[in-house]
Coordinates of C-alpha atoms and ligand atoms in Angstrom, one line a residue:
M1 CA 29.6 -25.6 3.9
Q2 CA 27.0 -27.2 6.2
I3 CA 24.2 -29.3 4.9
K4 CA 21.4 -30.5 7.3
Q5 CA 18.4 -32.7 6.5
N6 CA 15.0 -32.4 8.1
Y7 CA 16.2 -29.4 10.0
S8 CA 14.2 -27.2 12.4
L9 CA 13.9 -23.6 11.3
E10 CA 12.7 -22.4 14.7
P11 CA 16.0 -20.5 15.4
H12 CA 15.9 -19.1 11.8
N13 CA 12.6 -17.3 11.9
T14 CA 11.8 -14.5 14.3
F15 CA 8.1 -15.6 14.6
H16 CA 9.7 -18.7 16.2
L17 CA 7.5 -21.1 14.2
P18 CA 8.7 -24.7 14.7
V19 CA 8.7 -25.5 11.0
K20 CA 11.2 -27.9 9.4
T21 CA 13.0 -27.8 6.0
R22 CA 13.9 -30.8 4.0
W23 CA 17.4 -29.4 3.5
F24 CA 19.2 -26.5 5.1
M25 CA 22.4 -25.4 3.4
E26 CA 24.8 -22.8 4.8
Y27 CA 27.7 -21.7 2.7
D28 CA 30.8 -19.7 3.8
S29 CA 32.3 -18.6 0.5
E30 CA 31.4 -17.7 -3.0
D31 CA 33.1 -20.9 -4.2
D32 CA 30.7 -23.0 -2.1
L33 CA 27.7 -20.9 -3.4
K34 CA 28.8 -21.6 -7.0
K35 CA 29.0 -25.3 -6.2
I36 CA 25.5 -25.3 -4.8
L37 CA 24.1 -23.3 -7.8
R38 CA 25.7 -25.7 -10.3
D39 CA 24.5 -28.9 -8.5
E40 CA 21.8 -30.7 -10.5
Y41 CA 19.8 -31.8 -7.5
F42 CA 19.7 -28.2 -6.3
Q43 CA 18.5 -27.0 -9.7
E44 CA 15.6 -29.5 -9.6
C45 CA 14.5 -28.7 -6.0
L46 CA 12.3 -26.0 -4.7
S47 CA 14.6 -23.5 -3.0
T48 CA 14.5 -20.3 -1.1
H49 CA 17.2 -18.1 0.4
I50 CA 16.9 -16.6 3.9
G51 CA 18.7 -14.1 6.0
A52 CA 18.0 -14.0 9.7
G53 CA 14.3 -14.9 9.0
S54 CA 13.2 -11.6 10.5
N55 CA 10.7 -10.8 7.7
L56 CA 9.3 -14.2 6.9
L57 CA 6.2 -16.2 7.6
F58 CA 6.5 -20.0 7.0
L59 CA 3.0 -21.4 6.4
N60 CA 4.2 -25.0 6.4
D61 CA 7.2 -27.2 6.7
Y62 CA 9.4 -26.4 3.6
N63 CA 9.7 -29.3 1.1
G64 CA 12.9 -28.0 -0.5
I65 CA 16.3 -26.4 0.2
V66 CA 16.6 -23.4 2.4
L67 CA 19.9 -21.5 1.7
H68 CA 21.7 -19.3 4.1
S69 CA 24.8 -17.2 3.6
R70 CA 27.7 -17.0 6.1
I71 CA 29.7 -14.8 3.8
R72 CA 31.1 -12.3 6.3
G73 CA 33.5 -9.4 6.2
M74 CA 33.6 -5.7 6.4
E75 CA 36.3 -3.9 4.4
V76 CA 36.9 -0.4 3.2
V77 CA 37.4 -0.7 -0.5
A78 CA 37.5 3.0 -1.4
E79 CA 38.1 6.2 0.5
D80 CA 38.4 9.9 0.0
E81 CA 38.3 13.0 2.2
A82 CA 34.6 12.9 2.5
S83 CA 33.6 9.3 2.6
V84 CA 34.4 5.6 2.7
V85 CA 33.0 2.7 0.7
L86 CA 32.4 -0.2 3.0
R87 CA 32.1 -3.7 1.4
V88 CA 29.9 -5.9 3.6
G89 CA 29.4 -9.7 3.3
A90 CA 25.7 -10.6 2.9
G91 CA 25.8 -12.8 6.0
E92 CA 26.9 -10.0 8.4
V93 CA 24.3 -9.2 11.1
W94 CA 22.9 -5.8 10.0
D95 CA 23.0 -4.1 13.5
E96 CA 26.7 -5.1 13.8
V97 CA 27.4 -3.3 10.6
V98 CA 25.7 -0.2 12.0
A99 CA 27.7 -0.4 15.2
Y100 CA 30.9 -0.8 13.3
A101 CA 30.2 2.3 11.2
V102 CA 29.1 4.4 14.3
E103 CA 32.3 3.4 16.2
R104 CA 34.4 4.6 13.3
G105 CA 32.5 7.9 12.9
W106 CA 31.0 7.1 9.6
H107 CA 27.5 8.6 8.9
G108 CA 24.6 7.2 7.0
I109 CA 23.2 4.2 8.6
E110 CA 22.8 5.2 12.3
N111 CA 19.0 5.6 11.8
L112 CA 18.9 2.0 10.7
S113 CA 20.1 0.8 14.2
L114 CA 18.6 -2.4 15.7
I115 CA 16.8 -3.5 12.6
P116 CA 16.8 -7.3 12.8
G117 CA 18.3 -9.2 9.9
E118 CA 21.4 -9.5 7.8
A119 CA 23.1 -7.3 5.3
G120 CA 22.1 -9.2 2.1
A121 CA 18.4 -9.3 3.1
A122 CA 18.6 -5.6 4.0
A123 CA 19.5 -4.9 0.3
V124 CA 16.7 -7.2 -1.0
Q125 CA 14.2 -5.4 1.2
N126 CA 15.5 -1.9 1.0
I127 CA 15.2 -1.6 4.8
G128 CA 14.1 1.7 6.1
A129 CA 13.5 3.6 9.4
Y130 CA 13.3 7.1 10.8
G131 CA 13.6 8.8 7.4
V132 CA 16.5 6.7 5.9
E133 CA 16.4 3.8 3.5
L134 CA 19.3 1.6 2.7
K135 CA 19.2 2.7 -0.9
D136 CA 20.3 6.2 0.3
V137 CA 23.8 4.8 1.1
L138 CA 24.1 1.9 -1.3
V139 CA 26.7 2.2 -4.0
S140 CA 26.1 -1.3 -5.5
V141 CA 25.1 -4.9 -4.8
E142 CA 27.2 -7.9 -5.8
A143 CA 25.1 -11.0 -6.7
Y144 CA 25.1 -14.3 -8.5
N145 CA 22.5 -15.0 -11.1
Q146 CA 20.9 -18.3 -9.9
L147 CA 20.2 -19.4 -13.6
T148 CA 23.4 -18.4 -15.4
F149 CA 25.8 -18.6 -12.3
E150 CA 27.3 -15.3 -13.4
K151 CA 28.4 -12.8 -10.9
K152 CA 27.4 -9.2 -11.5
I153 CA 27.7 -5.9 -9.7
F154 CA 24.5 -3.9 -9.8
P155 CA 24.9 -0.2 -9.4
V156 CA 22.2 1.2 -7.1
E157 CA 20.3 2.8 -10.0
D158 CA 19.9 -0.7 -11.5
C159 CA 18.5 -2.2 -8.3
G160 CA 14.9 -1.0 -8.9
Y161 CA 14.6 0.4 -5.4
G162 CA 11.4 1.8 -4.0
Y163 CA 9.6 1.7 -0.6
R164 CA 10.5 -1.9 0.6
E165 CA 10.9 -2.8 -3.1
S166 CA 13.8 -3.9 -5.3
R167 CA 14.6 -6.0 -8.4
F168 CA 15.8 -8.7 -6.1
K169 CA 12.1 -9.2 -5.0
D170 CA 10.8 -9.0 -8.5
P171 CA 9.6 -12.4 -9.8
H172 CA 9.9 -11.1 -13.4
Q173 CA 13.7 -10.8 -13.0
D174 CA 16.2 -13.6 -12.9
P175 CA 16.7 -14.7 -9.3
Q176 CA 19.9 -13.3 -7.8
I177 CA 21.8 -14.3 -4.7
I178 CA 23.5 -11.3 -3.0
T179 CA 27.0 -11.9 -1.7
Q180 CA 28.1 -8.4 -0.8
V181 CA 26.7 -4.9 -0.5
N182 CA 28.8 -1.7 -0.9
L183 CA 27.8 1.3 1.2
R184 CA 29.0 4.8 0.9
L185 CA 29.3 6.3 4.4
S186 CA 30.1 9.9 5.1
K187 CA 33.1 11.0 7.2
R188 CA 31.4 14.4 7.6
P189 CA 28.5 15.0 10.0
A190 CA 25.2 14.5 8.1
F191 CA 22.1 13.7 10.2
T192 CA 18.5 12.9 9.3
L193 CA 16.5 13.8 12.4
D194 CA 13.2 15.0 11.1
Y195 CA 11.2 11.8 11.6
G196 CA 8.8 11.8 14.6
Q197 CA 10.4 12.5 17.9
L198 CA 13.9 11.5 16.8
G199 CA 15.3 15.1 16.6
E200 CA 13.7 15.9 20.0
R201 CA 15.3 12.9 21.6
V202 CA 18.8 13.6 20.2
G203 CA 18.8 17.3 21.1
A204 CA 20.5 20.3 19.6
E205 CA 24.0 18.8 19.2
P206 CA 23.6 15.4 17.6
T207 CA 26.4 12.8 17.6
L208 CA 26.4 9.5 15.9
R209 CA 26.3 7.7 19.2
A210 CA 23.4 9.8 20.4
V211 CA 21.4 9.1 17.3
R212 CA 22.1 5.4 17.5
D213 CA 21.1 5.4 21.2
A214 CA 17.9 7.3 20.5
V215 CA 16.8 5.1 17.6
I216 CA 17.5 2.0 19.8
A217 CA 15.5 3.5 22.7
I218 CA 12.5 4.4 20.5
R219 CA 12.5 0.9 18.9
R220 CA 12.7 -0.8 22.3
E221 CA 9.7 1.3 23.5
K222 CA 7.5 0.6 20.4
L223 CA 8.6 -2.8 19.0
P224 CA 8.7 -6.1 20.7
D225 CA 12.1 -7.8 21.0
P226 CA 11.9 -10.9 18.7
A227 CA 14.1 -12.8 21.2
V228 CA 11.3 -12.4 23.8
L229 CA 8.1 -12.3 21.7
G230 CA 8.0 -13.8 18.3
N231 CA 7.3 -11.2 15.5
A232 CA 8.6 -10.0 12.2
G233 CA 8.4 -6.2 12.6
S234 CA 5.8 -4.4 10.5
F235 CA 3.6 -7.0 9.1
F236 CA 2.1 -4.8 6.4
K237 CA 3.5 -2.0 4.3
N238 CA 2.2 1.5 4.8
P239 CA -0.3 2.0 1.9
M240 CA 0.2 4.8 -0.7
V241 CA -2.9 6.4 -2.1
D242 CA -3.5 9.1 -4.7
A243 CA -3.7 12.7 -3.3
G244 CA -7.4 12.9 -4.3
D245 CA -8.3 9.8 -2.4
A246 CA -6.3 11.0 0.6
L247 CA -8.3 14.3 0.6
R248 CA -11.6 12.4 0.5
L249 CA -10.5 10.2 3.3
R250 CA -9.4 13.2 5.4
E251 CA -12.8 14.8 5.0
R252 CA -14.3 11.7 6.6
Y253 CA -11.5 11.1 9.1
P254 CA -9.9 14.5 9.8
E255 CA -7.6 13.0 12.4
M256 CA -6.1 10.5 9.9
P257 CA -2.3 11.0 9.7
V258 CA -1.0 11.5 6.2
Y259 CA 2.6 11.9 4.9
P260 CA 3.7 13.1 1.5
A261 CA 5.4 10.4 -0.5
A262 CA 7.1 10.0 -3.9
D263 CA 5.2 10.6 -7.3
G264 CA 2.5 12.8 -5.7
K265 CA 1.2 9.9 -3.6
V266 CA 0.3 10.1 0.1
K267 CA 1.4 7.6 2.6
I268 CA -1.1 6.6 5.3
P269 CA 0.2 4.7 8.4
A270 CA -1.2 1.1 8.3
A271 CA -0.9 1.1 12.1
W272 CA -3.5 3.8 12.3
L273 CA -5.9 2.0 10.0
I274 CA -5.5 -1.2 11.9
E275 CA -6.0 0.6 15.3
Q276 CA -9.1 2.3 14.0
C277 CA -10.6 -1.1 13.2
G278 CA -10.2 -2.1 16.8
F279 CA -7.4 -4.7 16.5
K280 CA -4.6 -3.0 18.6
G281 CA -3.7 -5.1 21.6
K282 CA -6.3 -7.8 20.7
R283 CA -5.4 -11.5 20.9
H284 CA -6.8 -14.4 18.8
G285 CA -5.6 -17.7 20.3
D286 CA -1.8 -17.4 20.3
V287 CA -1.6 -14.6 17.8
G288 CA -1.7 -11.0 18.9
V289 CA -1.7 -7.5 17.6
Y290 CA 1.0 -5.7 19.6
D291 CA -0.4 -3.3 22.1
K292 CA 2.2 -0.6 21.5
Q293 CA 2.3 -0.8 17.7
A294 CA -0.7 -2.1 15.8
L295 CA 1.4 -2.9 12.7
V296 CA 3.2 -5.7 14.5
L297 CA 1.7 -9.2 14.8
V298 CA 3.1 -11.4 17.6
N299 CA 3.3 -15.0 18.4
Y300 CA 2.6 -15.5 22.1
G301 CA 4.0 -19.0 21.7
G302 CA 2.4 -22.0 20.0
A303 CA 0.9 -20.1 17.0
T304 CA 1.2 -21.6 13.5
G305 CA 2.0 -19.7 10.3
D306 CA -1.5 -20.4 9.1
E307 CA -3.0 -18.9 12.3
I308 CA -0.9 -15.7 11.9
A309 CA -1.9 -15.6 8.2
L310 CA -5.6 -15.9 9.2
V311 CA -5.4 -13.0 11.6
A312 CA -3.5 -10.9 8.9
E313 CA -6.4 -11.7 6.5
S314 CA -9.1 -10.6 8.9
I315 CA -7.1 -7.3 9.4
R316 CA -6.9 -6.8 5.6
T317 CA -10.6 -7.5 5.2
A318 CA -11.6 -5.1 8.0
V319 CA -9.3 -2.3 6.8
N320 CA -10.6 -2.8 3.2
E321 CA -14.3 -2.7 4.3
H322 CA -13.8 0.2 6.6
F323 CA -11.5 2.5 4.5
G324 CA -11.5 1.0 1.0
I325 CA -7.6 0.6 1.3
E326 CA -5.9 -2.7 0.5
L327 CA -3.0 -3.5 2.9
M328 CA -0.2 -5.5 1.4
P329 CA 2.0 -7.7 3.6
E330 CA 5.6 -6.5 4.1
V331 CA 6.4 -9.9 5.5
K332 CA 7.2 -12.6 2.9
Y333 CA 5.0 -15.7 3.0
I334 CA 6.8 -19.0 2.4
V335 CA 4.8 -22.0 1.3
Ligands
LIG401 N1 0.3 4.8 14.7 C1 -1.0 4.5 15.1 N2 -1.1 3.4 15.9 C2 0.0 2.6 16.3 C3 1.2 2.9 15.8 C4 1.4 4.0 15.0 O1 -1.9 5.1 14.8 O2 -0.3 1.6 17.0 C5 0.4 5.9 13.7 C6 0.9 7.2 14.4 O3 0.3 8.2 13.7 C7 2.4 7.2 14.0 C8 2.4 6.6 12.6 O4 1.4 5.6 12.7 O5 2.9 8.6 13.9 C9 3.7 6.0 12.2 O6 4.1 5.0 13.2 P1 5.7 4.6 13.4 O7 6.5 5.8 13.5 O8 5.7 3.6 14.5 O9 6.1 3.9 12.0 P2 5.3 2.9 11.1 O10 4.9 3.7 9.8 O11 4.3 2.1 11.8 C10 7.5 2.4 9.7 C11 8.3 1.2 9.3 C12 9.0 0.6 10.4 C13 10.0 1.7 11.0 C14 9.2 2.9 11.4 C15 10.1 4.0 11.8 C16 6.9 0.3 7.5 C17 6.1 -0.8 7.0 N3 7.3 0.2 8.8 O12 6.5 2.0 10.7 O13 9.8 -0.5 9.9 O14 10.8 1.2 12.1 O15 8.4 3.4 10.3 O16 10.7 4.6 10.7 O17 7.3 1.1 6.7 C18 9.7 -2.9 9.6 O18 9.8 -2.6 8.4 O19 9.6 -4.0 10.0 C19 9.6 -1.7 10.5 C20 9.5 -1.9 11.9

């Protein structure tokens, strides 16, 4: 276990904000995590758990304890003719998990290639891209209850998954700290290629490697590399509206893209709404709206969390005034 005081989180958030935390605790095992959870000082302090910090916006220095898991490991815990169940430590880098599966010929997560972050946070967030969400392959999530210290295995149906939603984000549930995720991966070819240009890029005879390469190429074309330009991917969620509202909006804006979603709702790309309001490629001080993807806010270097939040607020206001649609941040604000 490593404990650091007054520690810079700059390498731990992909906006590269130079904020500090009063305490930073990294644990390597479940035993160490249990020690931390039972510690009285920990229980009295404000605390938050991070992964790779690729979906976070720190508004200030953090006056509490930031926890980070270094529980690693990828292990096949069940196998039959058709599939394997891969148990993955929460601290594994997500894209390394995808690479591991693709190398072994296991299908299911190749569309989630190059998503920044770690496996535990992927299960909190229900990461998704190119027609696949993590919940589609999750068998279960192993986690410690932060209040009772009990470990529980949550089958996927108990995880409350929805679009970028889960019980692990729900403030009405006991806080849980994820230690492992269990993924069912298929040994038999099963591809999801109907999102955007993915199918076209991959061609008529898809392979796992080709799908992974195509997803990586598309992401590199559209999304800024956080190692080069600070960002946290999509800043807002794509809003869901009722079918009737979507029809009315389409009458006014016939070119507006719409996608059918669950429960009869319609998904409207937030990037389109933001672009229509004139923000795409614009810069406000050190904060920018990425010129190839209007849903991504970038830190050109030197921006503060507050400045990024202000730009986000002006985008929200403009989209609401123009379209009557309220954008909700996908990025988690930490105060
Ligand atoms: N569009 C615009 N302007 C833009 C960009 C996009 O009008 O600047 C419109 C186009 O009509 C395009 C549509 O928006 O067809 C969708 O764009 P894109 O395929 O780039 O996807 P997205 O809806 O903006 C979502 C996820 C991404 C994920 C991609 C691909 C959310 C919030 N974001 O973005 O996830 O990579 O789909 O599946 O759902 C992330 O969560 O951080 C993330 C990057």
